Structure formats: C-alpha cells, structure tokens
Amino acid sequence: MERKRSKASNIATILLLFLLSSSTEAGKRRIRLISQPCKSLSFYFHDIIYNGRNMANATSAIVGAPVWANRTILGGLMHFGDVVVFDDPITLDNNLHSEAVGRAQGLYLYDKKEIYTSWLGFSFVLNSTDYKGTINFIGADPLMEKTRDISVVGGTGDFFMSRGVATLTTDAFEGEVYFRLKVDIKLYECYS
Amino acid sequence: MERKRSKASNIATILLLFLLSSSTEAGKRRIRLISQPCKSLSFYFHDIIYNGRNMANATSAIVGAPVWANRTILGGLMHFGDVVVFDDPITLDNNLHSEAVGRAQGLYLYDKKEIYTSWLGFSFVLNSTDYKGTINFIGADPLMEKTRDISVVGGTGDFFMSRGVATLTTDAFEGEVYFRLKVDIKLYECYS
Amino acid sequence: MERKRSKASNIATILLLFLLSSSTEAGKRRIRLISQPCKSLSFYFHDIIYNGRNMANATSAIVGAPVWANRTILGGLMHFGDVVVFDDPITLDNNLHSEAVGRAQGLYLYDKKEIYTSWLGFSFVLNSTDYKGTINFIGADPLMEKTRDISVVGGTGDFFMSRGVATLTTDAFEGEVYFRLKVDIKLYECYS
C-alpha cells in the first residue's frame, strides 16, 4: 500500500514537474515555430497618381518632394524623396473596374537615389459581404524585386489583432501614372 | 496490483497525451480567443493646427499638401493629401487646460477626395505619476464614423511590447483649427 | 481497492483541473513575464541630409516642411514639422566607411517647437552573409534623451514576425548634416 501510494505520488510528481516546466516555458517562450497561416487572403489595389490632368480618376497625389522636385510629376533620381498619399480601390481580381471590396489608404514614399525603392505605411479598409475591418501594414518595398514582403502589424474588426506578412507583386503599370499591386496576405496570428 | 499499476499508468498516459497535444498546439496555435483586455485606458488629446496667426498656441502644422493646395490652411477636396505633423497635449479629461499627462506625437494625413478620412501614425509619450512609457499606433481613421478603431502595434516602458486596439471618437472641434479626440485604449497583450 | 482507485482519481482530477485551468489561461492569458530577449543585435546607421551642396553623398532629403520653413535646410523652431526621407547605410561599427550590411529606409520628422523631438517610421533592409530580411520600426524619438526606446513591430525573412524594442543612441553628429545613430535591438518574440 505504501509502495502503491508512492507510485501514484511519483507519477503525480513527474506530471507536476512537467506541467510546471511547460507552464514556466509558456511564460518565457518567445521562440515559436513557423507554422501554416491561420488566414490567407489575396487582393489587388490600383493606384492612379494625379499628374495635373487626371483629377477625376486620380486616387493618389504627390504631397511631398525634395527641393529639386515638384508635386505634379514623380521626380528624377528614381523619384527619391517623393511622398504620395493614396486612397486606392481594392479588388478581388486584376480589373480596375471590378467592384471594390474596400480601399487601401495611407502613404508611400520613394527613398533611394540609385534604384526604385519605396516605403509603405497604410491600411486596408475592407467593407464587403465577406470582410469588415481593417488591416494595418508597414514595410520596405524594393520595387525592382519580383516579390517584396512587408509586415501586417495589426488589425481591427474581422482582423482584430492580426499579425502576419504580406507579399507585394507589381502586377501591371502604365507609365508613371497607373500601378497595380497584387497583395498576398498571410496571417500567422489570428483571434476569433 | 498489476491492474492498479496499469490503472495509474493509464491515467498517466492519458494526461501525458493531453499535455503533449496541448504543448504541440501551444507551439503551433495562432488562433486565440478574444478575451477581456489586460489593460484599459482612456485619454483625450488636443490638436491646434497652425493657420498663419496662432503660432503660440499651435500644436501641429501642415507640412505636406498636393500641388493644388497650400500649407497655411487645410485644402479643398476634403483636405485630400494634406499631411500634418503634431505634438498634442494628452489630458485625462476633456479640458484643454487640464494638466497634460503626456504628448501625442507623429503625423496624420487626409487621404480621400470624396469624404473626410484620415490615416494616423503616432505615439503617446506618457510621463505622469501613473504612467511612464510610450504607446505606438497606426491605422485608418474614417472621420465621419462616430467611432474608429486603430491598432496599438507596440509600446515601451510601462507599455513594454503592448498590443491592442484604440477606439477614436471626435469629442469636439472648432472650425478647422481645433480638434479634440477621445482615445479608449484596450490592450489585449501585456507584459509585466 | 476502492480507496486506492479514489486516490488515483483524486490525483487525476487535480491534475486535470490544473491542466484545464492552465489551458484556459493559455487561451486567454495575455500577460506575459518580461524575459530575456530571444535575439539581440546592434547596428549603426548614418544619415547625411541633403543641404543643397552634397548631392553625391546625401542619404536623405527634406521632403516636407511647414509654410515658414524650406526644404534645403532644417528649419527654426527646433525643426518642427520638417519631414525627412532617408536611405542610410547600416554598419556593424561606428565607421561610416565600413562595409554596409544593409540600409535603413523610411522617414523621420521633427514634431515639437520647444525642444528637439522626432518620430520615426522605417525599416532595416539587411542583406549580409549573417542576415537577410527586414525589421520594421515605429516610435517616438525624444532626441535630447541619452537613450530612446522605439518598437519593433514586425519583420520578414530572417526576422519573420519579430517583435521587440530598439534602443536608439545618438553616437555622433556634425552640424545639422551628419547624424550617426546606434541601435540596440532586442527581440522578445521570435519565430524559427
């Protein structure tokens, strides 16, 4: 009987130690395994930069520029220093004229003299039958790379507290007025 | 005796399996239940835009604008493209003249031609007896909605590594010079 | 026998309750203990502001300013409202001429009339033998403090989904054209 009690106690002790160690690790553990996304979404957004002649269609405008440039057309030196504010329609396919499911709103800027690179801070404001809420992004966008990864740093509504990575691809462009970006969003932290 | 040992072993096995599965899920699980905030805070902040005549009182200034607008007064087309840098006092009540507990610092911009919408990137720099530290925010602010949710994407000091959602309400405004925002911050990830 | 079974059952029940409560807490728990960083990194970056005469060497340019200032030189009132876009080399030591391991890209702005304070939104784009990926930062930078903490809000590549705190120190400056910042990055959330 004594031995049996001790047996059960031993099992209990081992389990408790296991529990405690796992619980302590849960308190400290910050290194997580990269796993499958908890949500994956793909969208297109369409940017039409104001150029002095397209006010009706323009979805963005140059609002800052270095002293050597101007705000009517993207400047020299790879547009270095140009800052653009945008309100771009988001569509599910690559057609500018498809019904918008939301707007991409915020700013981007060109930040390098030698090659086209950009930096983005913006939000997806989604308002469709499928999704209502916002997704917030920041990150560097080295435009000459085929795909570029930026961070999803938060969200609200259907995207409450989301985090993840968004991969940008330049899907099309016409001159320096129309740009279409494909955005593949993979969320790795979701709440529900 | 053999049966009892096997009994205890079975319990141990079940518990271990439970533990291991829960531990494996802890490594992979990214979907968390929305729970109560770990911290809730409410503040007001007060924005007085420079308009050419109020330098002493101004807490913000227009620093970027599209080519058709200027930097002395918010422009047409719903202020589309205007960029404002601010250093606004934060108070605990809605009185501009109450003692400030910190400053709201960063930028906002107007980003739509057809309606007032804004985008924010800023920090709360708190320095009071109650709180010392910073809270960092980004998000879309569709001003015509009664309440708007943006993301708390990080923090330092008393708000080390915080994440959450902040709900903005326009508490008052006078013309296009004074704006008072109420901010209800709910943190869902806290460290201590 | 009955008593022993009940003994084992009791232990099992206690453990299960413990497990369930811990599991429930794992679902809800948002308060984590501050632990050691999962990754620590130190870098320097070097900012050379365009001043009308240094185009070849400049790594940044003033792109926005209040109506009373200009974009060739940082303005009065503690540079309040000046917005700078940058593409600064990142080095492992404090020598501007050391081989760059990446670029710091984004924007900073001065946001207070009475004292030098800044706000930053930028990315480290690292491309060295040691690190490939990006780290995204935002936060307030009260320049007169010896050290200032900003947030690491996300990352990609080797810094996939990272979060943490970066401590900035002004390591050197020459007039108002060259600034060197030391950045001590401590990541408290890592994925691998």
XYZ file of C-alpha atoms in Angstrom:
576
model
C 0.000 0.000 0.000
C 2.779 2.392 0.914
C 4.558 1.440 -2.248
C 1.443 1.992 -4.314
C 0.869 5.402 -2.811
C 4.444 6.306 -3.538
C 3.933 5.009 -7.076
C 0.952 7.287 -7.606
C 2.838 10.128 -5.953
C 5.752 9.611 -8.282
C 3.538 9.809 -11.307
C 1.882 12.906 -9.879
C 5.258 14.477 -9.161
C 6.565 13.786 -12.654
C 3.423 15.186 -14.200
C 3.505 18.239 -11.965
C 7.141 18.904 -12.803
C 6.285 18.510 -16.472
C 3.345 20.837 -16.056
C 5.334 23.414 -14.162
C 8.202 23.359 -16.611
C 5.821 23.652 -19.524
C 3.945 26.390 -17.714
C 7.188 28.249 -16.984
C 8.179 27.889 -20.605
C 4.802 29.190 -21.636
C 5.577 32.263 -19.584
C 9.007 32.731 -21.134
C 8.846 31.081 -24.522
C 9.123 33.596 -27.277
C 10.520 31.373 -29.985
C 7.669 29.878 -31.938
C 7.764 27.519 -34.848
C 6.785 28.977 -38.191
C 3.514 27.255 -38.967
C 0.804 27.450 -41.574
C -1.086 30.751 -41.834
C -4.315 30.923 -39.844
C -5.764 33.039 -42.681
C -4.710 33.705 -46.298
C -6.132 36.450 -48.476
C -5.309 37.897 -51.897
C -6.259 41.283 -53.265
C -5.289 43.777 -55.932
C -5.101 47.502 -55.487
C -4.936 50.206 -58.088
C -3.035 53.474 -57.798
C -3.628 56.350 -60.204
C -1.305 59.249 -59.410
C -2.519 62.781 -60.019
C -0.485 64.295 -62.851
C -2.132 67.665 -63.369
C -4.672 66.405 -65.905
C -6.487 63.424 -64.320
C -8.210 64.796 -61.235
C -11.424 62.842 -61.797
C -9.695 59.467 -61.913
C -6.718 60.087 -59.640
C -6.639 58.016 -56.448
C -3.359 59.457 -55.133
C -1.331 62.640 -55.142
C 2.263 63.670 -54.569
C 2.246 65.667 -51.331
C 5.934 65.930 -50.515
C 9.081 66.159 -52.621
C 12.684 67.258 -52.208
C 13.569 70.836 -53.055
C 14.750 69.843 -56.562
C 11.485 68.096 -57.483
C 7.820 69.066 -57.756
C 4.434 67.658 -56.862
C 2.920 67.338 -60.330
C 5.088 64.528 -61.588
C 7.371 61.983 -59.939
C 10.871 63.443 -59.873
C 14.336 62.484 -61.056
C 16.856 60.435 -59.096
C 14.474 57.466 -59.044
C 11.736 59.671 -57.520
C 13.910 59.870 -54.361
C 12.031 61.759 -51.672
C 8.641 61.867 -53.358
C 5.812 61.211 -50.895
C 2.417 60.041 -52.153
C -0.880 59.892 -50.252
C -3.358 57.381 -51.622
C -6.911 56.085 -51.444
C -6.827 53.161 -53.865
C -9.678 50.777 -54.690
C -9.125 47.143 -53.652
C -10.481 44.470 -55.955
C -10.575 40.689 -55.886
C -9.276 40.362 -59.430
C -6.887 42.382 -61.555
C -9.585 44.527 -63.189
C -9.596 48.172 -62.113
C -13.283 48.308 -62.961
C -14.336 45.356 -60.810
C -16.426 46.167 -57.764
C -14.190 47.450 -54.974
C -14.286 45.473 -51.722
C -12.507 48.252 -49.849
C -9.835 50.938 -50.039
C -6.086 50.933 -49.461
C -5.316 54.185 -47.639
C -2.106 55.746 -46.389
C 1.211 56.843 -47.806
C 4.207 55.617 -49.728
C 7.486 57.300 -50.446
C 10.454 56.709 -52.715
C 13.622 56.551 -50.660
C 16.691 55.814 -52.764
C 18.608 57.746 -55.405
C 20.171 54.835 -57.287
C 17.263 52.466 -57.815
C 13.482 52.443 -57.315
C 12.695 51.564 -53.729
C 9.706 52.546 -51.695
C 8.463 52.527 -48.104
C 4.829 51.985 -47.200
C 2.584 52.774 -44.247
C -1.067 52.084 -44.991
C -4.303 50.309 -44.108
C -6.749 48.120 -45.922
C -10.247 49.328 -45.047
C -12.445 46.421 -46.075
C -16.193 46.669 -46.325
C -17.637 43.790 -48.269
C -20.058 40.979 -47.576
C -17.063 38.778 -46.755
C -14.932 41.084 -44.623
C -15.483 44.145 -42.478
C -12.473 45.585 -40.716
C -9.024 46.989 -41.243
C -5.547 45.546 -41.757
C -2.519 47.723 -40.992
C 0.773 47.403 -42.869
C 4.248 48.876 -42.805
C 7.426 47.911 -44.581
C 10.078 48.434 -47.199
C 9.176 47.797 -50.811
C 12.239 47.307 -53.030
C 10.300 47.732 -56.257
C 12.769 46.060 -58.588
C 12.383 42.718 -56.790
C 9.674 40.470 -58.202
C 8.108 39.950 -54.761
C 8.543 42.027 -51.613
C 7.483 41.187 -48.066
C 6.066 43.748 -45.669
C 4.558 43.343 -42.185
C 0.954 43.130 -41.119
C 1.277 44.834 -37.729
C -2.319 44.854 -36.560
C -5.956 44.849 -37.477
C -9.467 45.595 -36.314
C -12.959 44.173 -36.847
C -12.726 40.840 -38.663
C -8.950 41.214 -38.457
C -8.824 42.026 -34.736
C -5.208 41.961 -33.503
C -3.934 40.156 -36.608
C -0.258 39.853 -37.448
C 1.425 38.417 -40.495
C 3.330 39.028 -43.669
C 2.066 40.477 -46.960
C 3.825 39.751 -50.222
C 3.603 42.502 -52.835
C 3.928 41.928 -56.582
C 3.746 44.645 -59.217
C 1.027 43.201 -61.404
C 0.994 45.983 -64.003
C 1.898 49.598 -64.586
C 1.325 52.201 -67.265
C 3.919 54.940 -67.489
C 4.293 56.565 -64.121
C 0.609 57.143 -63.527
C -1.074 53.753 -63.048
C 0.262 50.976 -60.818
C -1.473 47.746 -59.886
C -0.190 45.738 -56.947
C -1.132 42.193 -56.011
C -1.073 41.594 -52.277
C -0.949 38.095 -50.828
C -1.639 38.352 -47.122
C -0.751 35.514 -44.799
C -1.810 35.976 -41.193
C 0.075 33.879 -38.641
C -1.645 35.307 -35.565
C -5.436 35.418 -35.566
C -8.034 35.988 -32.883
C -11.602 34.829 -33.044
C -1.538 -4.944 -8.025
C -0.778 -5.316 -11.719
C -4.211 -3.983 -12.503
C -3.718 -0.995 -10.217
C -0.365 -0.120 -11.737
C -1.915 -0.350 -15.168
C -4.727 1.864 -13.896
C -2.307 4.509 -12.719
C -0.295 4.125 -15.924
C -3.412 4.644 -17.994
C -4.213 7.846 -16.189
C -0.637 8.991 -16.610
C -0.706 8.114 -20.306
C -3.926 9.985 -20.902
C -2.617 13.006 -19.046
C 0.677 12.903 -20.896
C -1.071 12.656 -24.245
C -3.258 15.565 -23.236
C -0.209 17.512 -22.132
C 1.747 16.759 -25.269
C -1.107 17.616 -27.586
C -1.708 20.852 -25.720
C 2.006 21.587 -25.780
C 2.230 20.900 -29.508
C -0.736 23.142 -30.089
C 0.912 25.824 -27.985
C 3.802 25.693 -30.440
C 1.545 25.992 -33.469
C -1.632 27.608 -32.280
C -2.055 31.115 -33.603
C -5.796 31.383 -33.222
C -6.577 32.844 -29.846
C -9.913 33.604 -28.297
C -10.790 37.264 -27.956
C -10.712 37.844 -24.223
C -11.004 40.745 -21.836
C -8.363 43.472 -22.152
C -5.385 43.118 -19.816
C -5.332 46.919 -19.543
C -7.836 49.669 -20.401
C -7.001 53.364 -20.580
C -8.823 56.492 -21.717
C -7.323 59.809 -22.732
C -8.107 62.954 -24.661
C -5.762 64.774 -26.962
C -5.995 68.233 -28.374
C -4.849 69.335 -31.818
C -4.478 73.018 -32.714
C -3.417 73.394 -36.348
C -1.197 76.311 -37.300
C -3.191 78.683 -39.526
C -0.796 81.577 -40.040
C -1.953 83.514 -36.972
C -1.756 81.150 -33.966
C 1.912 80.190 -33.668
C 1.964 80.480 -29.874
C -0.876 78.024 -29.353
C -0.467 75.766 -32.369
C 0.397 72.156 -31.612
C 0.512 70.987 -35.223
C 1.347 72.226 -38.691
C 0.590 71.278 -42.274
C 3.875 70.046 -43.736
C 2.775 68.443 -46.980
C -0.003 69.148 -49.460
C -0.838 68.360 -53.079
C 0.245 70.828 -55.741
C -3.214 72.474 -55.773
C -3.255 73.160 -52.015
C -1.100 75.105 -49.547
C 0.322 74.655 -46.071
C -1.415 77.525 -44.273
C -4.907 76.124 -44.317
C -6.397 72.691 -44.921
C -7.210 72.406 -48.617
C -10.205 71.628 -50.791
C -11.323 68.175 -51.885
C -11.842 67.127 -48.246
C -8.248 68.143 -47.437
C -7.104 65.246 -49.649
C -3.327 64.938 -49.468
C -2.745 67.330 -46.577
C -0.133 65.988 -44.149
C 0.010 67.308 -40.585
C 2.785 66.848 -38.008
C 1.620 67.158 -34.418
C 2.714 67.375 -30.798
C -0.597 67.427 -28.948
C -1.140 67.542 -25.189
C -2.808 64.458 -23.688
C -5.214 65.025 -20.816
C -7.310 62.777 -18.595
C -10.460 64.807 -19.099
C -11.845 66.825 -21.988
C -10.369 70.154 -20.827
C -7.572 71.500 -22.994
C -6.269 73.369 -19.979
C -6.031 70.372 -17.659
C -2.550 69.252 -16.744
C -1.059 67.217 -19.584
C -0.007 63.649 -18.729
C 1.964 63.322 -21.942
C 2.103 64.217 -25.623
C 0.656 62.612 -28.739
C 3.354 62.934 -31.416
C 3.514 61.909 -35.045
C 1.613 62.559 -38.232
C -1.805 62.326 -39.781
C -2.910 62.818 -43.337
C -6.173 63.222 -45.193
C -6.448 60.617 -47.904
C -9.739 60.789 -49.780
C -11.291 63.287 -52.178
C -14.962 62.481 -51.608
C -15.266 62.395 -47.816
C -13.125 63.202 -44.777
C -10.890 60.262 -43.997
C -7.538 60.265 -42.317
C -4.580 57.965 -41.663
C -2.533 58.117 -38.488
C 0.954 57.091 -37.412
C 1.831 58.387 -33.967
C 2.963 57.700 -30.416
C 1.695 58.523 -26.969
C 4.667 59.692 -24.903
C 3.372 59.441 -21.341
C 5.169 60.952 -18.416
C 2.923 61.152 -15.385
C 2.944 59.737 -11.887
C 0.767 56.896 -13.167
C 2.465 56.006 -16.428
C 5.892 56.388 -17.956
C 6.434 54.964 -21.397
C 5.227 55.102 -24.960
C 2.385 53.528 -26.926
C 2.668 53.291 -30.715
C -0.339 53.461 -33.024
C -1.145 53.198 -36.707
C -4.406 52.948 -38.569
C -7.111 54.368 -40.759
C -9.440 56.972 -39.275
C -12.662 57.382 -41.278
C -13.598 60.636 -39.599
C -17.290 60.606 -40.416
C -17.841 57.421 -38.407
C -18.764 58.006 -34.770
C -16.030 55.626 -33.543
C -12.955 54.385 -35.409
C -10.603 51.566 -34.435
C -6.857 51.737 -34.991
C -4.073 49.379 -33.886
C -1.731 49.599 -30.923
C 1.312 47.973 -32.509
C 3.843 48.246 -29.701
C 5.000 50.082 -26.629
C 7.901 50.757 -24.310
C 8.401 51.415 -20.600
C 5.175 50.722 -18.706
C 3.708 49.601 -22.038
C 6.564 47.266 -22.977
C 5.583 45.187 -26.021
C 1.888 46.021 -25.715
C -0.625 45.317 -28.449
C -4.268 46.217 -28.695
C -6.941 48.337 -30.267
C -7.658 52.029 -29.718
C -11.079 53.475 -30.404
C -11.112 57.109 -31.517
C -14.058 59.455 -31.073
C -14.148 63.074 -32.192
C -15.105 64.708 -28.917
C -15.211 68.292 -30.206
C -13.949 70.576 -32.933
C -13.930 74.284 -33.661
C -13.771 75.231 -37.318
C -10.778 73.560 -38.902
C -8.267 74.624 -36.287
C -9.097 72.795 -33.042
C -9.864 69.099 -32.773
C -10.284 67.043 -29.621
C -10.125 63.264 -29.826
C -11.091 60.772 -27.137
C -8.994 57.620 -27.236
C -10.122 54.451 -25.497
C -7.197 52.062 -25.460
C -7.724 48.373 -24.826
C -4.572 46.314 -24.597
C -5.009 42.578 -25.214
C -1.340 41.691 -24.946
C 0.565 42.931 -21.896
C 3.925 42.100 -20.397
C 4.879 42.644 -16.805
C -9.050 -1.071 -3.595
C -11.923 1.388 -3.706
C -9.876 3.823 -1.645
C -6.865 3.448 -3.917
C -8.895 3.996 -7.034
C -10.370 7.073 -5.474
C -6.819 8.150 -4.551
C -5.667 7.849 -8.150
C -8.845 9.507 -9.337
C -8.253 12.387 -6.997
C -4.770 12.929 -8.318
C -6.094 12.702 -11.837
C -8.856 15.158 -11.075
C -6.491 17.663 -9.508
C -4.112 17.387 -12.435
C -6.928 17.695 -14.928
C -8.282 20.767 -13.189
C -4.780 22.204 -13.175
C -4.393 21.377 -16.841
C -7.729 22.794 -17.794
C -7.203 25.980 -15.865
C -3.752 26.357 -17.373
C -5.140 25.532 -20.784
C -7.927 28.050 -20.366
C -5.412 30.587 -19.256
C -3.277 29.759 -22.270
C -6.276 30.656 -24.379
C -6.886 33.886 -22.516
C -3.581 34.795 -20.976
C -2.202 37.948 -22.451
C 0.005 38.952 -19.558
C 3.430 37.515 -20.110
C 6.505 37.835 -17.991
C 9.251 40.023 -19.385
C 12.003 37.575 -20.168
C 15.391 37.611 -21.816
C 15.461 38.622 -25.484
C 15.349 35.744 -27.965
C 17.697 37.747 -30.197
C 19.931 40.797 -29.627
C 21.546 42.832 -32.392
C 23.485 46.097 -32.563
C 23.984 48.322 -35.573
C 24.906 51.864 -36.525
C 23.287 53.895 -39.229
C 24.477 57.068 -40.859
C 22.292 59.917 -42.071
C 23.636 62.632 -44.361
C 20.946 65.216 -45.071
C 20.927 66.943 -48.443
C 21.778 70.635 -47.923
C 21.933 71.953 -51.481
C 25.631 71.185 -51.945
C 26.160 67.488 -51.082
C 24.033 65.550 -53.561
C 26.674 62.882 -54.182
C 26.985 61.945 -50.506
C 23.487 62.736 -49.243
C 21.499 59.761 -47.968
C 18.397 61.740 -47.020
C 16.420 64.793 -48.051
C 13.884 67.130 -46.516
C 10.615 66.465 -48.350
C 8.090 68.276 -46.192
C 8.196 71.417 -44.073
C 5.766 73.902 -42.559
C 4.912 77.008 -44.567
C 7.525 79.089 -42.680
C 10.411 76.708 -43.426
C 12.094 75.330 -46.532
C 13.443 72.031 -47.816
C 17.109 72.943 -48.215
C 17.986 73.247 -44.550
C 16.327 72.130 -41.315
C 14.127 74.965 -40.110
C 13.699 77.067 -36.999
C 11.511 76.197 -34.014
C 13.574 73.044 -33.369
C 12.948 71.921 -36.974
C 9.276 71.498 -36.038
C 7.387 69.968 -38.944
C 10.379 69.052 -41.098
C 9.936 65.643 -42.718
C 12.983 63.726 -43.960
C 13.064 60.653 -46.220
C 16.177 58.535 -45.833
C 18.157 55.621 -47.225
C 21.016 55.323 -44.736
C 23.818 52.756 -44.758
C 23.847 50.346 -41.800
C 27.240 49.300 -40.453
C 28.406 46.979 -37.699
C 30.790 49.555 -36.231
C 30.717 53.329 -35.951
C 32.674 53.950 -39.171
C 30.658 55.483 -41.994
C 33.099 53.917 -44.456
C 32.781 50.346 -43.159
C 31.043 47.911 -45.455
C 27.280 48.368 -45.220
C 25.287 45.302 -44.144
C 22.028 46.896 -45.227
C 20.043 50.117 -45.462
C 17.770 51.940 -43.041
C 14.885 53.271 -45.149
C 11.834 55.322 -44.321
C 11.025 58.684 -42.807
C 11.532 60.770 -39.726
C 10.002 64.049 -38.735
C 10.584 66.699 -36.106
C 7.434 67.264 -34.119
C 7.909 69.794 -31.332
C 8.513 73.549 -31.234
C 10.216 73.797 -27.834
C 12.801 71.009 -27.930
C 14.226 68.556 -30.462
C 11.951 65.540 -30.697
C 11.445 63.240 -33.615
C 9.126 60.474 -34.796
C 10.306 57.558 -36.873
C 8.742 55.051 -39.241
C 11.332 52.975 -41.058
C 12.730 49.567 -41.967
C 16.086 47.892 -41.764
C 16.668 46.103 -45.049
C 19.511 43.710 -44.230
C 21.426 41.849 -46.866
C 24.634 40.426 -45.448
C 26.115 36.976 -45.028
C 24.687 36.958 -41.499
C 21.193 38.322 -42.047
C 18.749 38.587 -44.909
C 15.408 40.155 -44.186
C 13.725 43.265 -42.908
C 12.909 44.703 -39.482
C 10.142 47.296 -39.186
C 10.173 50.066 -36.591
C 7.982 52.900 -35.402
C 8.196 55.158 -32.399
C 8.881 58.486 -30.762
C 12.479 59.643 -30.504
C 12.952 62.381 -27.889
C 16.397 63.354 -29.161
C 17.630 65.104 -26.040
C 17.394 61.892 -24.003
C 20.566 59.823 -23.956
C 18.675 56.666 -24.949
C 15.252 56.333 -26.561
C 13.123 53.217 -26.989
C 11.051 52.554 -30.080
C 9.067 49.464 -31.132
C 10.000 46.652 -33.467
C 6.547 45.927 -34.864
C 7.328 43.211 -37.381
C 9.843 41.626 -39.678
C 10.352 39.396 -42.667
C 12.926 36.843 -43.856
C 15.340 36.058 -41.025
C 13.220 38.331 -38.833
C 9.870 36.766 -39.741
C 7.135 38.114 -37.435
C 9.622 39.540 -34.922
C 8.620 41.953 -32.195
C 10.746 43.796 -29.702
C 12.233 47.073 -28.567
C 15.073 49.053 -30.146
C 17.107 51.490 -28.099
C 18.477 54.468 -30.021
C 21.561 56.459 -29.004
C 22.950 59.438 -30.888
C 26.503 58.261 -31.368
C 27.770 61.360 -33.175
C 26.661 64.320 -35.221
C 28.311 67.057 -37.271
C 26.366 70.280 -37.574
C 22.924 69.527 -38.884
C 24.016 67.415 -41.815
C 25.529 64.193 -40.436
C 23.933 62.065 -37.720
C 25.044 58.645 -36.548
C 22.653 56.523 -34.513
C 23.474 53.376 -32.585
C 20.577 50.916 -32.494
C 20.436 48.116 -29.946
C 17.673 45.767 -30.978
C 16.224 43.287 -28.521
C 13.650 40.908 -29.932
C 11.310 39.316 -27.405
C 9.194 37.430 -29.911
C 10.987 35.293 -32.491
C 9.872 32.632 -34.917
C 12.091 29.968 -36.383
